[in-house]
Short mmCIF file of C-alpha atoms and ligand atoms in Angstrom, two decimals:
data_model
loop_
_atom_site.label_atom_id
_atom_site.label_comp_id
_atom_site.label_asym_id
_atom_site.label_seq_id
_atom_site.Cartn_x
_atom_site.Cartn_y
_atom_site.Cartn_z
CA MET A 235 133.26 95.64 79.61
CA SER A 236 129.97 93.98 78.52
CA TYR A 237 127.37 93.04 80.73
CA SER A 238 124.45 91.45 79.93
CA ASN A 239 120.98 93.33 80.39
CA TYR A 240 119.61 91.20 82.71
CA PHE A 241 120.75 90.57 86.73
CA ASN A 242 119.27 86.85 86.35
CA PRO A 243 118.92 86.24 83.02
CA GLU A 244 117.31 82.90 83.10
CA LEU A 245 114.85 84.08 85.46
CA GLU A 246 114.02 87.36 84.43
CA THR A 247 113.20 86.00 80.70
CA MET A 248 111.69 82.71 81.28
CA PRO A 249 108.95 81.76 79.03
CA ARG A 250 106.06 82.45 80.72
CA GLU A 251 104.51 78.28 80.83
CA GLN A 252 107.77 77.78 82.30
CA LEU A 253 107.78 80.44 85.41
CA ARG A 254 104.25 79.23 86.21
CA GLU A 255 105.48 75.67 86.94
CA LEU A 256 107.75 77.27 89.04
CA GLN A 257 105.10 78.94 90.61
CA LEU A 258 103.56 76.09 91.51
CA GLU A 259 106.80 74.31 92.70
CA ARG A 260 107.00 76.96 94.88
CA LEU A 261 103.32 77.89 95.89
CA GLN A 262 103.20 73.84 97.33
CA LYS A 263 106.46 74.55 99.25
CA THR A 264 105.27 78.03 100.93
CA VAL A 265 102.04 76.15 101.96
CA ARG A 266 103.59 73.57 103.28
CA GLN A 267 105.96 75.67 105.54
CA CYS A 268 103.58 78.13 106.03
CA VAL A 269 101.10 76.24 108.66
CA LYS A 270 104.02 76.09 110.57
CA ALA A 271 103.21 79.38 111.82
CA PRO A 272 100.54 79.39 114.54
CA PHE A 273 98.35 81.77 112.23
CA TYR A 274 98.05 79.51 108.96
CA GLU A 275 97.75 76.41 111.43
CA GLN A 276 94.37 78.45 112.71
CA LYS A 277 93.26 79.51 109.88
CA PHE A 278 93.80 76.64 107.62
CA LYS A 279 91.87 74.53 110.60
CA GLU A 280 89.35 77.32 110.03
CA MET A 281 88.70 76.54 106.52
CA GLY A 282 88.90 72.65 106.65
CA ILE A 283 91.82 72.92 103.94
CA SER A 284 95.15 71.40 103.98
CA PRO A 285 98.25 71.81 101.74
CA GLU A 286 97.89 69.28 99.74
CA ASP A 287 94.90 70.92 98.48
CA ILE A 288 96.97 73.28 96.18
CA LYS A 289 97.22 71.48 93.14
CA SER A 290 97.70 73.62 90.63
CA LEU A 291 97.28 77.88 90.37
CA ASP A 292 94.30 77.89 89.84
CA ASP A 293 93.75 76.50 93.31
CA LEU A 294 95.40 79.91 95.17
CA GLN A 295 91.68 80.40 95.10
CA LYS A 296 91.25 78.63 98.34
CA LEU A 297 93.80 80.03 100.30
CA PRO A 298 92.85 82.74 102.86
CA PHE A 299 93.57 86.40 102.51
CA THR A 300 96.18 88.03 104.84
CA THR A 301 95.69 91.63 105.73
CA LYS A 302 97.92 94.03 107.70
CA ASP A 303 95.31 93.52 110.55
CA ASP A 304 96.20 89.79 111.26
CA LEU A 305 99.97 91.01 111.19
CA ARG A 306 98.94 93.25 113.90
CA GLU A 307 96.35 90.89 116.25
CA PHE A 308 99.38 88.00 116.08
CA TYR A 309 102.20 90.33 117.24
CA PRO A 310 104.98 89.70 117.27
CA TRP A 311 105.74 86.00 116.17
CA GLY A 312 102.14 84.52 115.20
CA LEU A 313 103.45 84.52 111.72
CA THR A 314 107.00 83.19 111.60
CA ALA A 315 107.05 80.03 110.19
CA VAL A 316 110.69 78.95 111.37
CA PRO A 317 112.19 78.85 115.14
CA LEU A 318 113.82 82.15 116.31
CA LYS A 319 116.92 80.67 116.33
CA GLU A 320 117.01 80.77 112.18
CA CYS A 321 115.99 83.98 112.11
CA VAL A 322 118.71 86.51 111.60
CA ARG A 323 116.87 90.09 110.85
CA LEU A 324 112.95 91.64 111.95
CA HIS A 325 111.67 95.06 110.52
CA SER A 326 108.93 96.49 112.26
CA SER A 327 106.62 98.90 111.57
CA SER A 328 104.74 100.95 113.66
CA GLY A 329 100.81 101.72 112.84
CA THR A 330 98.90 104.51 113.99
CA THR A 331 96.82 102.48 115.87
CA GLY A 332 97.15 99.06 117.42
CA ASN A 333 100.03 96.88 117.79
CA PRO A 334 102.93 97.24 115.13
CA THR A 335 103.69 94.79 112.60
CA VAL A 336 106.53 92.15 112.66
CA VAL A 337 108.66 90.83 109.79
CA THR A 338 111.30 88.34 110.29
CA HIS A 339 113.91 86.98 107.94
CA THR A 340 116.43 84.19 107.90
CA GLN A 341 119.65 83.97 106.40
CA LYS A 342 118.04 82.95 102.76
CA ASP A 343 115.49 85.52 103.24
CA LEU A 344 117.94 88.07 103.52
CA ASP A 345 119.94 86.69 100.40
CA GLU A 346 116.75 86.39 98.23
CA TRP A 347 115.88 89.70 99.24
CA ALA A 348 119.60 91.63 98.23
CA ASN A 349 119.21 89.82 94.81
CA ALA A 350 115.88 91.11 94.35
CA VAL A 351 116.60 94.52 94.57
CA ALA A 352 119.72 94.10 92.68
CA ARG A 353 117.50 92.90 90.07
CA CYS A 354 115.84 96.22 89.83
CA LEU A 355 119.21 98.08 90.27
CA TRP A 356 120.65 96.22 87.16
CA MET A 357 117.76 96.74 85.45
CA VAL A 358 117.71 100.31 85.33
CA GLY A 359 121.16 100.26 84.10
CA CYS A 360 123.15 100.22 87.80
CA ARG A 361 126.55 98.39 86.94
CA PRO A 362 129.49 97.92 89.13
CA GLU A 363 131.60 100.72 88.27
CA ASP A 364 129.10 103.32 89.73
CA VAL A 365 128.89 105.07 93.03
CA PHE A 366 125.31 104.55 94.83
CA GLN A 367 124.19 107.00 97.61
CA ASN A 368 121.27 105.73 99.50
CA SER A 369 119.52 108.79 100.83
CA ALA A 370 116.58 106.85 102.46
CA GLY A 371 116.44 106.41 106.08
CA TYR A 372 117.78 103.32 107.68
CA GLY A 373 116.77 101.42 110.79
CA MET A 374 113.44 99.78 110.57
CA PHE A 375 112.87 101.53 107.20
CA THR A 376 113.53 98.69 104.90
CA ALA A 377 114.18 100.86 101.97
CA GLY A 378 117.85 101.60 104.15
CA LEU A 379 119.19 98.63 104.59
CA GLY A 380 117.40 96.74 101.19
CA PHE A 381 118.45 99.03 98.90
CA GLN A 382 122.15 98.57 100.62
CA TYR A 383 122.17 94.83 100.56
CA GLY A 384 121.03 95.33 97.01
CA ALA A 385 123.61 97.71 95.60
CA GLU A 386 126.36 95.82 97.40
CA ARG A 387 125.11 92.94 95.33
CA VAL A 388 125.55 94.43 92.18
CA GLY A 389 129.02 95.69 93.12
CA MET A 390 128.38 99.15 93.28
CA LEU A 391 130.43 101.22 95.59
CA THR A 392 127.35 102.14 98.27
CA VAL A 393 127.07 105.53 100.00
CA PRO A 394 124.54 104.60 103.06
CA ALA A 395 124.42 108.63 103.51
CA ALA A 396 120.72 107.96 104.87
CA ALA A 397 118.32 110.53 104.97
CA GLY A 398 118.19 114.39 106.33
CA ASN A 399 121.68 116.65 106.41
CA THR A 400 121.07 117.57 103.11
CA LEU A 401 123.85 119.89 102.34
CA ARG A 402 125.94 116.96 102.88
CA GLN A 403 124.40 114.73 100.45
CA ILE A 404 125.24 117.26 97.59
CA LYS A 405 128.75 117.32 99.07
CA PHE A 406 128.71 113.32 98.79
CA ILE A 407 127.50 113.83 95.59
CA LYS A 408 130.22 116.06 94.41
CA ASP A 409 132.92 114.30 96.27
CA PHE A 410 132.54 110.88 95.89
CA GLY A 411 131.51 111.29 92.22
CA THR A 412 127.66 109.32 92.84
CA THR A 413 125.99 108.40 89.92
CA VAL A 414 122.90 106.81 91.27
CA VAL A 415 121.08 108.14 94.31
CA HIS A 416 118.08 106.83 95.80
CA ALA A 417 115.42 108.49 97.53
CA ILE A 418 111.84 108.97 98.39
CA PRO A 419 110.34 111.29 95.64
CA SER A 420 110.27 114.80 97.72
CA TYR A 421 113.09 114.00 99.56
CA ALA A 422 114.82 113.75 95.96
CA SER A 423 112.85 117.62 94.95
CA ARG A 424 114.73 118.90 98.28
CA ILE A 425 117.78 117.73 97.24
CA TYR A 426 117.55 119.31 94.00
CA GLU A 427 116.26 122.36 95.53
CA VAL A 428 118.91 122.58 97.82
CA MET A 429 121.62 122.16 94.64
CA ARG A 430 119.85 125.30 93.57
CA GLU A 431 120.58 127.69 96.22
CA GLN A 432 123.80 126.13 96.30
CA GLY A 433 124.25 127.04 92.74
CA ILE A 434 124.80 123.74 92.35
CA ASP A 435 123.75 122.78 88.55
CA PRO A 436 122.87 118.85 88.77
CA ARG A 437 123.89 118.28 84.73
CA LYS A 438 127.15 120.27 84.69
CA ASP A 439 128.37 119.97 88.15
CA THR A 440 127.28 116.19 89.00
CA ARG A 441 128.15 112.90 87.61
CA LEU A 442 124.47 111.98 88.36
CA ARG A 443 123.18 109.52 85.84
CA VAL A 444 120.36 107.61 87.43
CA LEU A 445 117.46 108.10 90.10
CA CYS A 446 115.46 105.26 91.55
CA ILE A 447 112.27 107.20 93.90
CA GLY A 448 109.87 105.34 95.41
CA ALA A 449 107.82 104.56 99.19
CA GLU A 450 105.75 107.56 98.71
CA PRO A 451 103.10 107.95 96.17
CA HIS A 452 103.99 110.04 93.18
CA SER A 453 102.28 110.88 90.10
CA GLU A 454 103.99 110.28 86.66
CA GLU A 455 104.19 114.85 86.67
CA GLN A 456 106.29 114.77 89.44
CA ARG A 457 108.44 112.24 88.18
CA GLN A 458 109.08 114.64 84.83
CA ARG A 459 109.13 117.15 87.25
CA ILE A 460 112.31 115.40 88.77
CA GLU A 461 113.74 114.06 85.65
CA GLU A 462 113.69 117.53 84.15
CA ASN A 463 114.82 119.00 87.17
CA PHE A 464 118.28 116.71 87.45
CA GLY A 465 118.61 115.76 83.93
CA VAL A 466 118.32 112.30 84.66
CA LYS A 467 116.04 109.02 84.32
CA ALA A 468 114.14 108.63 87.35
CA TYR A 469 112.52 105.26 88.12
CA ASN A 470 109.84 104.22 89.89
CA SER A 471 110.18 101.55 92.62
CA TYR A 472 107.29 99.71 94.51
CA GLY A 473 107.93 97.88 97.61
CA ILE A 474 105.41 97.00 100.48
CA SER A 475 106.99 96.29 103.73
CA GLU A 476 105.45 93.09 104.68
CA MET A 477 106.73 91.85 101.74
CA MET A 478 110.41 92.74 102.82
CA GLY A 479 110.26 95.88 101.42
CA PRO A 480 111.69 97.25 98.04
CA GLY A 481 112.88 94.80 95.42
CA VAL A 482 109.25 93.58 95.50
CA ALA A 483 108.41 95.62 91.58
CA PHE A 484 110.37 98.22 89.78
CA GLU A 485 110.35 99.93 86.30
CA CYS A 486 112.38 98.77 83.73
CA PRO A 487 114.05 101.28 81.27
CA GLU A 488 111.00 101.14 78.77
CA GLN A 489 108.98 103.82 82.45
CA ASN A 490 105.57 101.83 81.63
CA GLY A 491 104.77 100.10 84.53
CA ASN A 492 106.46 98.13 87.42
CA HIS A 493 107.74 94.39 86.59
CA ILE A 494 106.38 92.65 89.65
CA TRP A 495 108.86 89.42 90.11
CA GLU A 496 106.69 86.66 90.09
CA ASP A 497 109.36 84.30 90.78
CA TYR A 498 108.91 85.44 94.50
CA PHE A 499 105.50 86.53 94.21
CA ILE A 500 102.36 85.06 92.74
CA VAL A 501 99.93 88.69 91.72
CA GLU A 502 96.33 88.98 91.57
CA ILE A 503 93.89 91.82 91.18
CA ILE A 504 90.82 92.02 93.28
CA ASP A 505 87.78 93.51 93.33
CA PRO A 506 87.90 94.89 96.93
CA VAL A 507 84.32 94.66 97.77
CA THR A 508 83.54 91.17 96.62
CA LEU A 509 86.98 89.76 96.65
CA GLN A 510 86.19 88.02 93.47
CA PRO A 511 89.21 88.38 90.08
CA SER A 512 89.13 91.60 88.55
CA LYS A 513 88.48 91.34 84.76
CA PRO A 514 92.18 91.45 82.97
CA GLY A 515 93.22 94.93 82.81
CA GLU A 516 90.47 96.25 85.04
CA PHE A 517 91.41 98.46 88.33
CA GLY A 518 91.57 96.67 91.41
CA GLU A 519 93.51 95.77 94.96
CA LEU A 520 97.09 94.39 94.37
CA VAL A 521 97.03 90.91 96.07
CA ILE A 522 100.28 89.48 96.40
CA THR A 523 101.26 85.96 97.82
CA THR A 524 105.28 85.65 98.54
CA ILE A 525 106.67 82.01 97.15
CA ASN A 526 110.32 82.42 97.75
CA ARG A 527 110.43 83.36 101.45
CA GLU A 528 111.30 80.75 104.67
CA ALA A 529 110.49 82.52 107.38
CA MET A 530 107.87 84.59 107.02
CA PRO A 531 105.48 83.30 104.19
CA LEU A 532 102.33 85.44 103.64
CA LEU A 533 99.41 83.93 101.87
CA ARG A 534 97.02 86.49 99.62
CA TYR A 535 98.14 89.25 101.64
CA ARG A 536 96.04 92.43 100.78
CA THR A 537 98.40 95.43 99.94
CA ARG A 538 95.07 97.81 99.44
CA ASP A 539 97.08 99.41 97.06
CA LEU A 540 95.14 99.83 93.62
CA THR A 541 96.81 99.19 90.32
CA ARG A 542 95.99 96.59 87.11
CA LEU A 543 98.21 94.15 85.51
CA LEU A 544 99.13 96.06 82.04
CA PRO A 545 98.50 93.63 79.44
CA GLY A 546 101.14 92.69 76.59
CA GLU A 547 104.64 91.98 76.51
CA CYS A 548 107.35 94.47 77.54
CA PRO A 549 109.57 95.47 74.81
CA CYS A 550 112.45 94.75 77.44
CA GLY A 551 112.39 91.25 77.25
CA ARG A 552 111.42 90.65 80.66
CA THR A 553 108.26 88.29 80.78
CA HIS A 554 107.17 89.15 84.51
CA ALA A 555 103.92 90.87 84.68
CA ARG A 556 103.78 94.68 85.04
CA ILE A 557 101.67 96.44 87.08
CA ASP A 558 100.45 99.94 86.58
CA ARG A 559 101.32 103.27 88.42
CA LEU A 560 99.57 102.68 91.85
CA ARG A 561 95.82 104.49 91.85
CA GLY A 562 95.34 105.10 95.24
CA ARG A 563 94.50 103.05 98.38
CA SER A 564 91.50 100.55 98.19
CA ASP A 565 90.38 102.54 101.66
CA ASP A 566 89.77 105.20 99.63
CA MET A 567 87.23 104.31 97.10
CA ILE A 568 83.83 105.59 96.71
CA ILE A 569 80.59 103.48 95.58
CA LEU A 570 78.26 105.84 93.91
CA LYS A 571 75.42 104.17 92.84
CA GLY A 572 76.94 100.74 92.16
CA VAL A 573 80.18 102.45 90.33
CA ASN A 574 83.30 102.16 92.24
CA ILE A 575 85.22 105.65 91.63
CA PHE A 576 88.64 106.75 92.94
CA PRO A 577 89.52 109.70 94.52
CA ILE A 578 92.87 109.79 92.37
CA GLN A 579 90.57 109.54 89.33
CA ILE A 580 88.98 113.10 89.40
CA GLU A 581 92.26 114.28 90.71
CA LYS A 582 94.28 113.85 87.67
CA ILE A 583 91.34 115.24 85.76
CA LEU A 584 91.63 118.16 87.56
CA MET A 585 95.35 118.47 87.47
CA ASN A 586 95.11 119.40 83.77
CA PHE A 587 93.50 122.42 84.35
CA LYS A 588 96.28 125.34 84.74
CA GLU A 589 93.93 127.57 86.32
CA LEU A 590 92.77 125.35 89.14
CA SER A 591 94.53 124.45 92.51
CA THR A 592 95.71 121.48 94.01
CA ASP A 593 92.92 121.41 96.53
CA TYR A 594 89.84 119.92 96.51
CA LEU A 595 86.84 118.52 98.32
CA ILE A 596 84.16 115.71 97.09
CA THR A 597 81.04 115.81 98.76
CA LEU A 598 78.64 112.51 98.78
CA GLU A 599 75.11 113.35 99.64
CA THR A 600 71.51 112.29 99.49
CA ILE A 601 69.55 114.37 97.76
CA GLU A 602 65.63 113.41 97.70
CA PRO A 603 64.28 112.31 95.33
CA GLN A 604 67.11 111.70 92.60
CA GLY A 605 69.16 109.84 95.41
CA ASP A 606 72.81 109.87 95.94
CA PHE A 607 74.47 112.75 94.30
CA MET A 608 78.39 113.84 93.97
CA THR A 609 79.68 117.63 94.25
CA VAL A 610 83.47 117.98 93.05
CA GLU A 611 84.47 121.30 94.69
CA VAL A 612 88.07 122.99 93.66
CA GLU A 613 89.76 126.01 94.09
CA VAL A 614 90.54 128.63 91.10
CA LYS A 615 94.35 129.91 91.12
CA GLU A 616 93.79 131.94 88.22
CA PHE A 617 90.64 134.30 88.07
CA ASN A 618 90.46 136.72 85.01
CA ASP A 619 87.46 138.66 85.78
CA ASP A 620 85.50 137.19 83.43
CA TYR A 621 82.33 134.97 84.44
CA GLN A 622 82.28 133.35 81.22
CA GLN A 623 85.58 131.57 82.14
CA ILE A 624 84.35 130.38 85.35
CA GLN A 625 81.16 129.03 83.35
CA GLY A 626 83.35 127.52 80.73
CA LEU A 627 85.98 125.50 82.71
CA THR A 628 82.48 124.25 85.25
CA ARG A 629 81.35 122.64 82.19
CA GLU A 630 84.93 121.21 80.58
CA ILE A 631 85.47 119.84 84.47
CA THR A 632 82.33 118.32 84.03
CA ARG A 633 82.58 116.99 80.66
CA GLN A 634 85.98 115.26 81.31
CA LEU A 635 85.06 113.81 84.78
CA LYS A 636 82.21 112.48 83.33
CA ASP A 637 84.13 110.33 80.51
CA GLU A 638 86.33 109.27 83.50
CA ILE A 639 84.03 108.13 86.01
CA LEU A 640 80.63 107.67 84.34
CA ILE A 641 78.45 109.82 86.61
CA THR A 642 77.79 113.63 86.58
CA PRO A 643 79.07 115.09 89.56
CA LYS A 644 78.22 118.69 90.63
CA VAL A 645 81.10 120.39 90.25
CA LYS A 646 81.48 124.27 92.09
CA LEU A 647 84.60 126.27 91.45
CA VAL A 648 85.53 127.96 94.35
CA PRO A 649 87.88 130.85 95.84
CA LYS A 650 91.51 130.09 97.10
CA GLY A 651 91.76 129.18 100.55
CA THR A 652 88.05 127.75 100.94
CA LEU A 653 89.38 124.13 100.66
CA ALA A 654 92.54 125.11 102.51
CA VAL A 655 93.49 122.15 105.21
CA SER A 656 96.62 122.67 107.72
CA ASP A 657 100.31 121.61 106.10
CA GLU A 658 100.36 119.04 109.06
CA LYS A 659 97.08 116.73 108.82
CA LYS A 660 96.23 115.12 105.65
CA ALA A 661 94.06 116.80 103.29
CA VAL A 662 90.45 115.46 103.75
CA ARG A 663 89.28 115.03 100.08
CA VAL A 664 86.27 113.02 100.57
CA LYS A 665 83.51 114.01 102.58
CA ASP A 666 80.44 111.39 102.66
CA LEU A 667 77.23 112.56 104.28
CA ARG A 668 75.14 109.93 102.42
CA LYS A 669 71.88 108.82 104.09
CA LEU A 670 72.85 105.16 104.74
CA PHE A 671 68.92 103.78 104.88
CA MET B 121 91.50 152.87 84.85
CA LYS B 122 92.65 149.65 86.97
CA GLN B 123 89.80 147.86 88.70
CA LEU B 124 89.93 144.89 91.14
CA SER B 125 87.93 141.69 90.71
CA ILE B 126 87.50 139.64 93.11
CA PHE B 127 86.54 135.82 93.49
CA LEU B 128 83.97 134.89 96.29
CA GLU B 129 82.30 132.53 97.80
CA ASP B 130 78.72 133.18 98.11
CA LYS B 131 78.44 133.15 101.69
CA SER B 132 77.95 136.02 103.95
CA GLY B 133 81.22 137.52 105.88
CA THR B 134 83.36 136.99 102.43
CA ILE B 135 82.35 140.35 101.22
CA PHE B 136 82.98 142.00 105.06
CA ARG B 137 86.50 140.34 104.89
CA VAL B 138 87.79 141.91 101.66
CA LEU B 139 86.89 145.12 103.17
CA ASN B 140 88.41 144.76 106.45
CA LEU B 141 91.60 144.16 104.84
CA LEU B 142 91.00 147.11 102.62
CA LYS B 143 90.40 149.47 105.70
CA GLY B 144 93.06 147.34 107.11
CA GLY B 145 95.68 149.37 104.55
CA GLY B 146 94.15 152.03 104.47
CA ILE B 147 92.36 152.20 101.08
CA GLN B 148 89.57 153.70 100.17
CA ILE B 149 87.00 152.19 98.10
CA ILE B 150 85.30 154.97 95.12
CA ALA B 151 82.73 152.39 93.94
CA SER B 152 81.82 148.83 94.20
CA THR B 153 78.98 146.34 92.57
CA VAL B 154 78.15 142.32 93.74
CA ALA B 155 77.78 140.21 90.69
CA ASP B 156 76.06 137.23 92.34
CA THR B 157 76.10 133.89 89.37
CA MET B 158 74.96 130.84 90.29
CA ASP B 159 77.23 129.61 92.91
CA ASN B 160 79.80 132.09 94.02
CA ALA B 161 79.76 136.06 93.42
CA ILE B 162 82.04 138.19 92.02
CA TYR B 163 83.13 141.34 93.65
CA ARG B 164 84.49 144.62 91.47
CA ILE B 165 86.09 147.52 93.44
CA ILE B 166 87.50 150.95 92.06
CA CYS B 167 89.71 152.47 94.45
CA ASP B 168 92.37 154.88 95.09
CA ASN B 169 95.41 152.58 95.11
CA PRO B 170 94.56 149.35 92.97
CA ASP B 171 97.70 148.39 92.86
CA LYS B 172 98.38 148.10 96.80
CA ALA B 173 95.10 146.84 97.45
CA TYR B 174 95.58 144.31 94.87
CA LEU B 175 98.67 143.06 97.40
CA ILE B 176 96.96 143.08 100.10
CA LEU B 177 93.53 140.84 98.99
CA SER B 178 96.54 138.42 96.83
CA ASP B 179 98.86 138.18 100.10
CA ALA B 180 95.76 137.63 102.21
CA GLY B 181 95.15 134.21 100.02
CA MET B 182 92.44 135.95 97.70
CA THR B 183 91.47 134.40 94.43
CA VAL B 184 92.21 138.83 93.07
CA ASN B 185 92.30 139.68 89.17
CA LEU B 186 93.69 143.35 88.54
CA THR B 187 91.92 144.23 85.33
CA GLU B 188 92.06 147.37 82.70
CA VAL B 189 88.83 148.48 81.97
CA ASN B 190 86.98 151.01 79.95
CA VAL B 191 86.07 154.12 81.68
CA ILE B 192 83.95 157.10 80.41
CA GLU B 193 83.73 160.15 82.04
CA LEU B 194 80.10 161.85 81.78
CA ASP B 195 78.62 165.36 82.42
CA ASP B 196 76.36 165.15 85.38
CA GLU B 197 73.13 165.55 82.65
CA PRO B 198 70.69 162.89 81.63
CA GLY B 199 71.31 160.91 78.55
CA ARG B 200 75.10 160.97 78.97
CA ALA B 201 75.29 157.64 79.43
CA ALA B 202 73.12 157.42 75.87
CA GLU B 203 75.30 158.98 73.98
CA ALA B 204 78.03 157.72 75.20
CA LEU B 205 77.47 154.26 74.28
CA ALA B 206 75.82 154.39 71.06
CA PRO B 207 78.82 154.26 69.16
CA LEU B 208 80.06 151.27 71.05
CA THR B 209 76.60 150.06 70.24
CA GLU B 210 76.88 150.89 66.52
CA LYS B 211 79.92 148.70 66.65
CA GLY B 212 78.96 145.68 67.47
CA VAL B 213 80.76 145.32 70.82
CA ASN B 214 79.30 143.07 72.99
CA ILE B 215 79.78 144.43 76.94
CA ALA B 216 80.66 141.66 79.71
CA TYR B 217 79.11 144.17 82.52
CA LEU B 218 78.59 147.77 82.70
CA TYR B 219 77.82 150.59 86.07
CA SER B 220 78.35 153.63 86.74
CA PHE B 221 79.10 156.19 89.84
CA LEU B 222 79.52 160.11 90.47
CA LEU B 223 83.21 161.39 91.39
CA ASN B 224 83.64 164.94 92.01
CA GLY B 225 80.44 166.21 90.27
CA LYS B 226 80.98 164.07 87.05
CA GLY B 227 79.22 160.84 85.82
CA VAL B 228 81.43 158.01 85.35
CA LEU B 229 80.90 154.89 83.38
CA VAL B 230 83.22 151.60 83.89
CA TYR B 231 82.54 148.86 81.38
CA LYS B 232 84.47 146.01 79.77
CA VAL B 233 84.17 144.13 76.52
CA ARG B 234 84.13 140.77 76.07
ZN1 ZN C 80 110.20 95.91 80.62
#
């Protein structure tokens, strides 16, 4: 049987000009809809704007930003723009502080969500003949139900295995002839480890051919390791629970950035400090406006995720913009001597050196009279009794860091265990000891 | 001869920790030397059981290397070290570090070439 390469051929390959017209039409509809929610009603009043002010896509700039804190403050229904009787589901995520957030859906919202996920899965080669095992948590975690409905929409035989019980996961994969697995990257690695312990070679003993990994930040190196282990392609899924969950952006077979569906979302990249648009191709905070949602439209939602738009057309034929692999969270950004630096930039350089461990610490301090100063300490894993090795490494790391962040840090190699953090706690990577005045 | 080489943070307490770990393993130290560098220290040790000592220190998570070093045994008389090193110098061998100690009435010269 032969299929189209695209799940929604017309929408996925729509010429940019036409796509922008569709976006404007949907944005205008969205703005009219969102003021029915108490939060936006109040915001629009405060800012003295009305839905009629949106006459072009550039007018997006007139609209207010929305943050996660707004969702918490207006918990639970303050951003819902339809009567609750029209809603058929909510997803809620609890934060570490304050109220949780609630995201509501009408039946149409759920249908559109399933379509978006189906489009993603189809893009990476999923077809009705496939057996799709979803090894992600169900319930409030959106990757469970999100992928479930998307995979059913494709027409695959779905195995809603959920996360955990790895031995049973592997039994399902073997017994049901699972060809596609979705899991968070760390769990995919776990499945592979247990397969090895059981003497199972995923290349020979299973029919696996595609992995979808997401919901957890991971590096290109981590992805490649997963691909090598399983001997299949692993595609990056980008979801945001406030948008809906998975289905926001997904990698295409080119594996060069994630297509973000522009008939569902308007994408902006902004400088998280000035809130002004970033220059084309520059990294900044991803800001998303939903334009295909009834129950809970969000205007200019600040995702806190740092990425950039990739330039040029994608060889896969899809005209929708591509976002680069995430570069961390805007909350992590360091400003030193007027330069924006993200710890992930430093981490990426350090990872190039096999002599170093993954533990590092960035310290910012004020040293008079030079002013603010950055020290990067990193643990040495392999030491060969040669001081020149340490010196040479220090020089080379310093040079590469300067090329990347445009500031010359002091690099200090330290023995293993010096910077270690406990497993349960998130590693402290940045210590800011600067004097503010 | 095998020598332990430990990369240490330049802080008081780190050498003491090494010594305590070795003591706990019943290791006898024959000779040791500390080279202080700009930010760190390299602690080099000759002991009676270098393989065991290496396992003890690496299990404790230390950045340690077991290095094969060159050894010249010398009579306990003045001038022997100069005589021993003369041929190396003639050959233009570049010595990274060198130290010596007395063991059972003999001088022992330890060095590593670059
Ligand atoms: Zn593409």
